Coordinates of C-alpha atoms in Angstrom, one line a residue:
M1 CA 53.8 -100.2 34.3
S2 CA 54.3 -97.5 31.6
K3 CA 57.2 -97.6 28.9
F4 CA 60.0 -94.9 28.9
I5 CA 60.3 -93.9 25.2
D6 CA 62.6 -91.7 24.7
R7 CA 63.4 -92.0 21.2
V8 CA 60.5 -91.5 18.7
V9 CA 59.7 -90.2 14.8
L10 CA 56.7 -87.6 14.5
H11 CA 54.7 -87.4 11.3
V12 CA 53.4 -83.5 11.4
R13 CA 50.8 -82.0 9.1
A14 CA 50.2 -78.4 9.6
G15 CA 45.9 -77.3 8.8
K16 CA 45.3 -76.3 4.7
G17 CA 44.1 -72.8 4.5
G18 CA 40.6 -72.2 3.3
H19 CA 39.3 -71.0 -0.4
G20 CA 38.2 -66.8 -0.7
C21 CA 34.8 -67.0 -1.5
A22 CA 33.7 -65.1 -5.1
S23 CA 30.4 -63.7 -4.6
V24 CA 28.1 -60.4 -6.0
H25 CA 26.0 -59.0 -3.3
R26 CA 22.7 -59.3 -4.6
E27 CA 19.1 -57.5 -3.2
K28 CA 16.6 -55.9 -4.5
F29 CA 16.6 -52.0 -5.5
K30 CA 20.7 -52.7 -4.9
P31 CA 21.7 -53.4 -8.6
L32 CA 25.7 -52.4 -7.7
G33 CA 25.9 -54.5 -4.6
G34 CA 29.6 -55.4 -5.3
P35 CA 31.4 -58.4 -4.3
D36 CA 31.3 -59.4 -1.1
G37 CA 33.1 -62.6 -1.0
G38 CA 34.8 -63.4 2.7
N39 CA 38.8 -64.4 2.5
G40 CA 39.3 -68.1 3.9
G41 CA 40.4 -69.4 6.9
H42 CA 44.0 -69.8 7.6
G43 CA 44.6 -73.4 8.7
G44 CA 45.9 -74.7 11.9
D45 CA 49.5 -74.5 13.4
V46 CA 51.0 -77.8 14.9
I47 CA 53.2 -76.5 17.9
L48 CA 55.3 -78.5 20.5
E49 CA 54.9 -77.3 24.3
V50 CA 56.9 -78.2 27.3
D51 CA 55.0 -79.5 30.1
P52 CA 56.6 -80.5 33.3
N53 CA 53.9 -82.9 34.3
V54 CA 55.3 -85.3 30.9
H55 CA 57.9 -87.1 31.2
T56 CA 57.8 -89.5 28.2
L57 CA 57.5 -89.4 24.5
L58 CA 55.1 -92.9 25.3
D59 CA 52.1 -90.8 23.7
F60 CA 54.0 -90.1 20.0
H61 CA 55.0 -94.0 20.1
F62 CA 51.7 -94.8 19.8
H63 CA 50.4 -91.9 18.1
P64 CA 53.2 -91.2 15.6
H65 CA 51.0 -88.7 13.1
A66 CA 49.2 -85.4 14.1
K67 CA 47.3 -83.2 11.9
A68 CA 46.2 -79.3 12.7
G69 CA 42.9 -77.7 11.5
N70 CA 41.9 -76.5 8.3
G71 CA 40.4 -73.5 7.8
K72 CA 37.3 -72.8 6.6
P73 CA 36.2 -71.4 3.4
G74 CA 35.2 -68.0 3.0
E75 CA 31.2 -66.9 2.1
G76 CA 29.0 -64.2 0.8
G77 CA 27.9 -61.4 2.6
H78 CA 31.6 -60.2 3.7
R79 CA 32.1 -63.5 5.7
D80 CA 35.6 -64.7 6.6
G81 CA 36.4 -68.8 6.8
K82 CA 37.1 -69.8 10.5
R83 CA 40.6 -70.4 11.5
G84 CA 41.3 -74.1 12.1
A85 CA 42.4 -75.1 15.4
E86 CA 45.7 -75.5 15.9
L87 CA 47.6 -78.5 17.8
V88 CA 49.3 -78.2 20.7
L89 CA 51.4 -81.6 21.4
K90 CA 52.8 -81.5 25.1
V91 CA 56.5 -82.9 25.2
P92 CA 58.7 -83.4 28.2
D93 CA 61.6 -80.9 29.6
G94 CA 64.5 -81.3 27.9
T95 CA 63.2 -82.7 24.1
M96 CA 65.2 -81.9 21.2
V97 CA 63.7 -81.6 17.1
L98 CA 65.8 -82.6 14.5
D99 CA 64.9 -82.5 11.0
N100 CA 65.1 -86.1 8.7
D101 CA 69.0 -84.9 7.9
G102 CA 69.7 -84.8 11.8
A103 CA 70.0 -81.2 12.0
V104 CA 68.6 -79.7 15.3
L105 CA 65.7 -77.8 14.8
V106 CA 65.0 -76.6 18.3
D107 CA 65.9 -77.7 21.8
L108 CA 63.3 -77.2 24.4
V109 CA 63.8 -76.8 28.2
G110 CA 62.0 -74.8 30.7
A111 CA 58.5 -75.0 31.2
G112 CA 55.9 -73.4 28.8
N113 CA 58.8 -73.2 26.3
R114 CA 57.1 -73.3 22.9
F115 CA 58.0 -74.0 18.8
I116 CA 55.9 -74.0 15.5
V117 CA 56.9 -76.9 13.7
A118 CA 54.6 -77.0 11.1
R119 CA 53.0 -73.4 9.9
G120 CA 49.2 -73.9 8.8
G121 CA 48.4 -72.7 5.0
R122 CA 47.3 -69.4 4.4
G123 CA 43.5 -68.8 3.3
G124 CA 42.7 -67.5 -0.1
L125 CA 41.7 -64.0 -0.3
G126 CA 37.9 -63.7 -1.2
N127 CA 36.7 -61.1 -4.4
A128 CA 35.8 -58.4 -2.2
A129 CA 39.5 -58.2 -1.3
L130 CA 40.8 -58.2 -4.5
A131 CA 38.8 -55.0 -5.7
S132 CA 40.7 -52.8 -7.4
K133 CA 40.1 -49.5 -9.4
A134 CA 40.4 -51.0 -12.8
R135 CA 39.0 -54.8 -11.5
K136 CA 35.9 -53.3 -9.5
A137 CA 34.3 -56.9 -9.5
P138 CA 36.7 -59.3 -9.7
G139 CA 34.9 -62.8 -10.7
F140 CA 37.1 -65.3 -9.0
A141 CA 39.1 -65.4 -5.8
L142 CA 42.5 -67.4 -4.7
L143 CA 42.5 -70.8 -3.1
G144 CA 44.0 -71.5 0.0
S145 CA 47.0 -73.0 0.2
D146 CA 48.6 -76.4 2.0
G147 CA 49.6 -76.0 5.3
E148 CA 53.2 -77.5 6.1
E149 CA 54.1 -81.6 6.2
L150 CA 57.2 -82.6 7.6
E151 CA 58.6 -85.2 9.2
L152 CA 60.3 -84.9 12.9
V153 CA 62.6 -86.8 15.4
L154 CA 61.8 -86.1 18.9
E155 CA 65.0 -87.5 21.2
L156 CA 64.7 -87.0 25.0
K157 CA 67.8 -86.1 27.1
S158 CA 66.8 -85.7 31.2
V159 CA 67.1 -82.5 32.2
A160 CA 69.4 -83.2 35.6
D161 CA 72.0 -81.7 37.7
V162 CA 74.0 -84.7 38.7
G163 CA 74.4 -88.0 36.8
L164 CA 75.3 -91.4 38.0
V165 CA 77.9 -93.3 35.9
G166 CA 78.7 -96.6 36.4
F167 CA 79.0 -100.5 35.3
P168 CA 76.1 -102.6 35.8
S169 CA 75.4 -103.2 39.3
A170 CA 76.9 -100.9 40.8
G171 CA 74.6 -99.7 42.9
K172 CA 73.8 -96.6 41.4
S173 CA 69.5 -97.3 41.6
S174 CA 70.2 -97.4 45.3
L175 CA 71.8 -94.7 45.8
V176 CA 68.9 -93.0 43.8
S177 CA 67.0 -94.5 46.4
V178 CA 68.0 -93.5 49.6
L179 CA 68.9 -89.9 48.1
S180 CA 65.5 -88.7 47.0
A181 CA 62.0 -90.2 47.2
A182 CA 62.2 -92.1 43.9
K183 CA 61.6 -95.7 44.0
P184 CA 63.4 -97.7 41.3
K185 CA 63.9 -101.1 40.2
I186 CA 66.7 -102.4 42.2
A187 CA 67.8 -106.3 42.2
D188 CA 70.8 -108.3 42.5
Y189 CA 71.9 -108.8 38.7
P190 CA 73.1 -106.7 35.8
F191 CA 71.3 -104.3 33.6
T192 CA 68.5 -104.4 36.0
T193 CA 67.7 -100.5 35.2
L194 CA 66.6 -100.1 31.3
V195 CA 65.9 -96.4 31.5
P196 CA 66.9 -93.6 33.0
N197 CA 65.6 -92.6 37.0
L198 CA 65.4 -89.2 38.1
G199 CA 65.6 -88.0 41.9
V200 CA 65.0 -84.8 43.5
V201 CA 67.4 -84.5 46.8
A202 CA 67.3 -81.3 49.4
S203 CA 70.5 -80.2 51.0
G204 CA 70.0 -77.3 53.0
D205 CA 68.8 -74.5 50.4
T206 CA 69.3 -76.3 47.7
T207 CA 67.3 -78.5 45.9
F208 CA 69.1 -80.7 42.8
T209 CA 68.6 -83.6 40.8
V210 CA 70.0 -87.1 40.3
A211 CA 69.6 -89.1 37.2
D212 CA 70.7 -92.8 37.2
V213 CA 71.9 -93.3 33.9
P214 CA 71.4 -97.5 33.3
G215 CA 75.4 -99.0 33.5
L216 CA 77.7 -98.4 30.8
I217 CA 80.0 -100.9 29.5
P218 CA 83.2 -100.6 27.5
G219 CA 82.2 -100.1 23.8
A220 CA 79.3 -98.2 24.8
S221 CA 80.1 -94.9 22.5
E222 CA 79.9 -97.2 19.8
G223 CA 76.3 -98.8 20.7
R224 CA 77.1 -101.6 22.8
G225 CA 74.9 -102.6 25.7
L226 CA 72.3 -99.6 26.4
G227 CA 75.4 -97.1 25.2
L228 CA 73.9 -94.9 22.2
D229 CA 70.7 -95.2 23.9
F230 CA 71.3 -93.4 27.4
L231 CA 74.7 -91.2 27.2
R232 CA 72.8 -88.5 25.5
H233 CA 70.8 -88.7 29.1
L234 CA 74.5 -87.4 30.7
E235 CA 74.6 -84.2 28.2
R236 CA 72.5 -81.6 30.2
C237 CA 74.2 -83.0 33.5
A238 CA 76.2 -80.3 35.2
V239 CA 78.7 -83.1 37.1
L240 CA 79.4 -86.5 36.8
A241 CA 79.7 -88.8 39.1
H242 CA 81.0 -92.4 39.1
V243 CA 79.6 -95.0 41.1
V244 CA 82.4 -97.6 41.6
D245 CA 81.5 -101.7 43.3
C246 CA 84.4 -101.6 45.5
A247 CA 82.8 -105.3 46.3
T248 CA 82.8 -106.8 42.8
L249 CA 83.8 -110.4 42.3
E250 CA 84.2 -110.5 38.7
P251 CA 87.6 -111.0 37.5
G252 CA 90.0 -108.4 36.3
R253 CA 88.0 -105.2 37.7
D254 CA 89.1 -103.1 40.0
P255 CA 88.1 -99.3 40.7
V256 CA 90.3 -97.8 38.8
S257 CA 89.7 -99.6 35.7
D258 CA 86.8 -99.3 35.5
V259 CA 86.9 -95.5 36.1
D260 CA 89.4 -95.5 33.0
A261 CA 87.2 -97.6 31.2
L262 CA 84.1 -95.3 31.4
E263 CA 86.5 -92.2 30.8
A264 CA 87.1 -94.0 27.6
E265 CA 83.5 -94.0 26.5
L266 CA 83.2 -90.6 27.6
A267 CA 85.7 -89.1 26.0
S268 CA 84.6 -91.1 22.6
Y269 CA 81.2 -89.6 22.8
T270 CA 80.4 -86.7 20.9
P271 CA 77.3 -85.1 22.4
A272 CA 74.5 -83.7 19.6
L273 CA 74.3 -80.7 22.3
S274 CA 77.9 -79.2 21.2
A275 CA 76.8 -75.6 22.9
D276 CA 74.2 -77.0 25.4
A277 CA 74.0 -74.2 28.3
G278 CA 77.8 -74.0 28.2
L279 CA 78.4 -77.2 29.3
G280 CA 81.1 -78.2 27.2
D281 CA 81.5 -82.1 26.1
L282 CA 81.3 -84.8 28.3
A283 CA 84.8 -84.9 29.0
E284 CA 85.7 -81.5 30.4
R285 CA 82.5 -81.7 33.4
P286 CA 83.3 -81.7 36.8
R287 CA 83.8 -85.6 38.5
V288 CA 83.1 -86.6 41.7
V289 CA 84.2 -91.0 42.4
I290 CA 82.0 -92.4 44.6
L291 CA 83.5 -95.9 46.0
N292 CA 80.3 -97.8 47.0
K293 CA 79.5 -100.9 49.2
I294 CA 82.0 -100.0 51.9
D295 CA 79.7 -101.6 54.4
V296 CA 82.0 -105.0 53.4
P297 CA 85.3 -105.8 55.0
D298 CA 87.0 -106.4 52.1
A299 CA 85.3 -103.4 49.7
A300 CA 86.1 -100.7 52.6
E301 CA 89.8 -102.0 52.7
L302 CA 89.7 -101.5 48.8
A303 CA 88.2 -98.1 48.8
E304 CA 91.0 -96.7 50.9
M305 CA 94.1 -98.1 48.9
V306 CA 92.6 -96.2 45.3
T307 CA 91.3 -93.0 47.2
P308 CA 94.9 -91.8 46.9
E309 CA 95.1 -92.4 43.5
F310 CA 91.7 -90.4 42.8
T311 CA 92.5 -87.7 44.8
E312 CA 95.8 -86.8 42.5
R313 CA 93.9 -86.5 39.7
G314 CA 91.4 -83.8 41.2
W315 CA 88.5 -84.9 41.8
P316 CA 86.7 -85.3 45.1
V317 CA 86.5 -89.3 46.3
F318 CA 83.4 -90.7 48.9
E319 CA 83.0 -93.9 50.3
I320 CA 79.4 -94.8 51.0
S321 CA 77.0 -97.3 51.5
A322 CA 73.8 -97.2 50.3
V323 CA 72.7 -100.3 52.6
S324 CA 74.1 -98.7 55.8
R325 CA 73.4 -94.9 54.7
A326 CA 77.4 -94.0 55.8
G327 CA 78.8 -91.3 54.4
L328 CA 75.6 -90.3 52.2
R329 CA 75.1 -86.8 54.3
T330 CA 79.0 -85.8 53.3
L331 CA 78.4 -86.9 50.0
T332 CA 75.0 -84.9 49.4
F333 CA 76.3 -81.7 50.5
A334 CA 79.4 -81.6 48.7
L335 CA 76.9 -82.6 45.5
A336 CA 74.9 -79.4 46.4
D337 CA 77.9 -77.6 46.5
L338 CA 78.7 -78.3 43.2
V339 CA 75.6 -77.9 41.6
R340 CA 75.5 -74.5 43.3
R341 CA 79.0 -73.6 42.1
Y342 CA 77.9 -74.2 38.4
R343 CA 74.6 -72.7 38.9
E344 CA 76.4 -69.4 39.9
E345 CA 78.9 -69.5 37.1
H346 CA 76.1 -70.1 34.7
P347 CA 72.8 -68.2 35.3
K348 CA 70.0 -68.8 33.4
A349 CA 69.9 -67.1 30.0
A350 CA 66.7 -64.9 29.3
P351 CA 63.9 -65.5 27.1
K352 CA 64.9 -64.9 23.6
R353 CA 63.3 -62.0 22.4
P354 CA 61.5 -62.4 18.7
V355 CA 63.4 -60.5 16.4
I356 CA 61.7 -59.2 12.9
R357 CA 64.4 -58.4 10.1
P358 CA 62.9 -56.5 7.8
I359 CA 63.0 -57.5 4.0
A360 CA 65.6 -55.7 2.0
V361 CA 65.0 -52.8 -0.3
D362 CA 66.8 -54.0 -3.1
E363 CA 65.5 -58.0 -2.4
A364 CA 63.5 -59.4 -5.3
G365 CA 62.0 -62.6 -3.3
F366 CA 62.4 -64.9 -6.4
S367 CA 65.6 -66.0 -9.1
V368 CA 65.0 -67.2 -12.5
V369 CA 67.5 -70.0 -13.8
A370 CA 67.7 -72.1 -17.3
D371 CA 65.6 -75.5 -17.0
P372 CA 68.2 -78.3 -17.0
T373 CA 65.4 -80.4 -18.7
E374 CA 63.6 -78.4 -21.0
P375 CA 66.1 -76.8 -23.5
G376 CA 64.5 -72.6 -24.0
G377 CA 62.7 -73.2 -20.6
F378 CA 63.1 -71.3 -17.8
L379 CA 62.8 -72.2 -13.9
V380 CA 61.1 -69.5 -11.6
R381 CA 61.7 -70.1 -8.0
G382 CA 61.1 -68.2 -4.6
P383 CA 58.4 -68.5 -2.3
R384 CA 56.1 -65.8 -3.5
P385 CA 55.6 -67.1 -6.9
E386 CA 55.5 -70.4 -6.2
R387 CA 52.7 -69.5 -3.6
W388 CA 50.6 -67.3 -6.1
V389 CA 50.6 -70.3 -8.7
R390 CA 49.4 -72.6 -6.0
Q391 CA 46.6 -70.2 -5.5
T392 CA 45.2 -69.4 -8.9
Q393 CA 42.5 -71.2 -10.3
F394 CA 43.6 -71.8 -14.2
D395 CA 40.2 -72.2 -15.0
N396 CA 39.2 -69.1 -14.8
D397 CA 41.1 -66.7 -17.1
E398 CA 40.4 -63.6 -14.8
A399 CA 42.5 -65.5 -11.9
V400 CA 45.5 -66.1 -14.5
G401 CA 45.2 -62.7 -16.1
Y402 CA 45.4 -61.3 -12.1
L403 CA 48.5 -63.7 -11.8
A404 CA 50.2 -62.5 -14.7
D405 CA 49.8 -58.8 -13.3
R406 CA 51.2 -60.1 -10.1
L407 CA 54.2 -61.7 -11.7
A408 CA 55.4 -58.3 -14.2
R409 CA 54.7 -56.5 -10.8
L410 CA 57.7 -59.1 -8.9
G411 CA 59.8 -58.6 -12.1
V412 CA 59.6 -62.1 -13.5
E413 CA 58.9 -60.5 -16.7
D414 CA 61.9 -58.3 -17.1
E415 CA 64.2 -61.0 -15.7
L416 CA 62.8 -63.4 -18.5
V417 CA 63.1 -60.5 -21.1
R418 CA 66.9 -60.0 -19.6
L419 CA 67.8 -63.7 -20.1
G420 CA 66.6 -64.3 -23.8
A421 CA 63.4 -66.1 -23.3
E422 CA 61.9 -66.4 -26.3
P423 CA 58.4 -66.5 -27.3
G424 CA 56.9 -70.0 -26.4
A425 CA 59.5 -71.0 -24.1
P426 CA 58.1 -73.1 -21.5
V427 CA 58.4 -71.5 -17.9
T428 CA 58.0 -73.5 -14.9
I429 CA 56.6 -72.1 -11.1
G430 CA 56.1 -74.6 -8.7
E431 CA 54.6 -77.5 -10.2
V432 CA 52.8 -75.7 -13.2
T433 CA 54.5 -75.3 -16.6
F434 CA 53.1 -72.4 -18.7
E435 CA 53.9 -71.0 -22.1
W436 CA 55.6 -67.3 -21.7
E437 CA 53.9 -65.0 -24.1
P438 CA 55.8 -62.0 -23.8
Q439 CA 53.2 -59.7 -26.1
I440 CA 50.7 -59.5 -23.5
S441 CA 50.4 -56.6 -21.6
A442 CA 50.9 -57.7 -17.9
G443 CA 51.3 -55.3 -14.8
I444 CA 49.1 -52.7 -16.6
D445 CA 45.6 -51.4 -15.9
M446 CA 43.4 -53.8 -18.0
V447 CA 40.4 -53.1 -19.8
P448 CA 37.2 -54.7 -17.8
T449 CA 35.6 -57.4 -19.5
G450 CA 33.4 -59.9 -18.1
R451 CA 33.6 -61.8 -14.9
G452 CA 35.8 -64.9 -15.2
T453 CA 37.2 -63.9 -18.5
D454 CA 40.4 -61.9 -19.4
I455 CA 40.6 -60.2 -23.2
R456 CA 43.9 -59.8 -23.0
L457 CA 44.5 -63.7 -23.0
E458 CA 42.5 -64.0 -26.4
Q459 CA 44.8 -61.4 -28.1
S460 CA 47.5 -64.1 -29.0
D461 CA 47.9 -64.7 -32.5
R462 CA 50.6 -67.5 -32.0
V463 CA 49.6 -71.2 -32.7
S464 CA 49.5 -72.8 -29.3
A465 CA 50.9 -76.0 -28.5
A466 CA 48.2 -77.8 -28.8
E467 CA 46.9 -76.4 -32.0
R468 CA 50.3 -77.1 -33.4
K469 CA 50.3 -80.5 -32.3
H470 CA 47.2 -81.4 -33.4
A471 CA 48.1 -80.1 -36.9
S472 CA 50.6 -82.8 -36.8
R473 CA 48.5 -85.0 -36.1
V474 CA 46.4 -84.2 -39.0
R475 CA 49.5 -84.2 -41.5
R476 CA 50.1 -87.7 -40.7
G477 CA 46.8 -88.8 -40.9
L478 CA 46.0 -90.0 -37.4
V479 CA 42.8 -88.2 -37.2
A480 CA 40.0 -86.1 -39.4
E481 CA 40.8 -82.3 -40.6
D482 CA 38.2 -80.1 -38.9
R483 CA 35.6 -78.2 -40.9
E484 CA 37.1 -75.1 -39.2
D485 CA 40.7 -76.2 -40.4
R486 CA 39.8 -76.3 -43.8
E487 CA 37.5 -73.6 -44.0
D488 CA 40.5 -71.7 -42.5
R489 CA 42.8 -72.9 -45.1
Q490 CA 40.4 -71.7 -48.0

């Protein structure tokens, strides 16, 4: 028998983007073939999709790690890399996706509904795509970026029209078995049902679903018994039906006290889906009281005594017997009428259309703030500059010069000047820290040099940090003075 799993922790990782290719076309009698490096393929996305044939999160319980395919690198001859294969994970209808902080990312309801939980990394541009009027044959390409990696929590909330609530052994499973074709486990001891059971009921032209929630006890909203594990399965139910055992022999128990105790638990429970389909909280859902086991003579008398008290509360009351099936026909038609009335008052929302929001004209796309850990340093934050840094080959001077041009055109240089940055100030973008050189003419047409080089990076006369450190070690006698240093000093 398969396990019912309704809450899992899922680790997802989207695919990495492929690196771009730096290639020059070489062919006999074609000395000026030009750059022909292709772009890297984008990494694959990780997608959650609702599948009506999936009813549990069991697969994710045994396989909690999911990874999409990586993009392929570009090749010469203008051949772009292949895009990484996307990974589509099938989830049951009613799955809610939360992040590590408990914030709801999406509520997946409805067959075919999809959500991209992790986006694949971008593929790097090849040197053919980087060619320009000033840089006709780039000797570098951009690296592919990593895909998103995160940890999610998946919670399954049963999608049912009617939720059956009651103490253990009240007859909820028996009622589901006679109203529908479902075959839940039925026995004569408490907590027989350990997982919610769903049944489909047809009444005239109306078809609705009934959820048998495992038995609740006082303190369920605080985690006692199976409370918090299964109270969330009532959040989507349009109608709550109290199934009361009128033949119980336990001391201190009667139909009215049972319903009052469960009503207190429902009022104390705060649903996570406060705006789920406009249902409101559990305390405001329509109620139905089902007095079960009237086939027992004493139970029938007790049901007749307590019916007026529930009627005064405005709740419909039905006396039934799941064993003899007495009163089931009237109950079925009443539940169908309540469900039909709810559907008329809450029509299904139209599918959401994608909303495209253009970037504002004055949106800089980055911010520069003082570095709290480095005196005189600055932090540059923003998705674009951070992505550009990750895509740069720092062992290639031409690639570094291209990065400087992009940052200057974005306005990072001007912002550093406005904030009073001094030459040599440490500037951190993402995970890379470099010394700011304001005298480098970034953002203007460069003078072409050899492939993989940039003459602007050799124009600075200021002593670098590495050189200053070496000179300090020489002065302290930790290392011997180089011959070139002595010649320069002379």
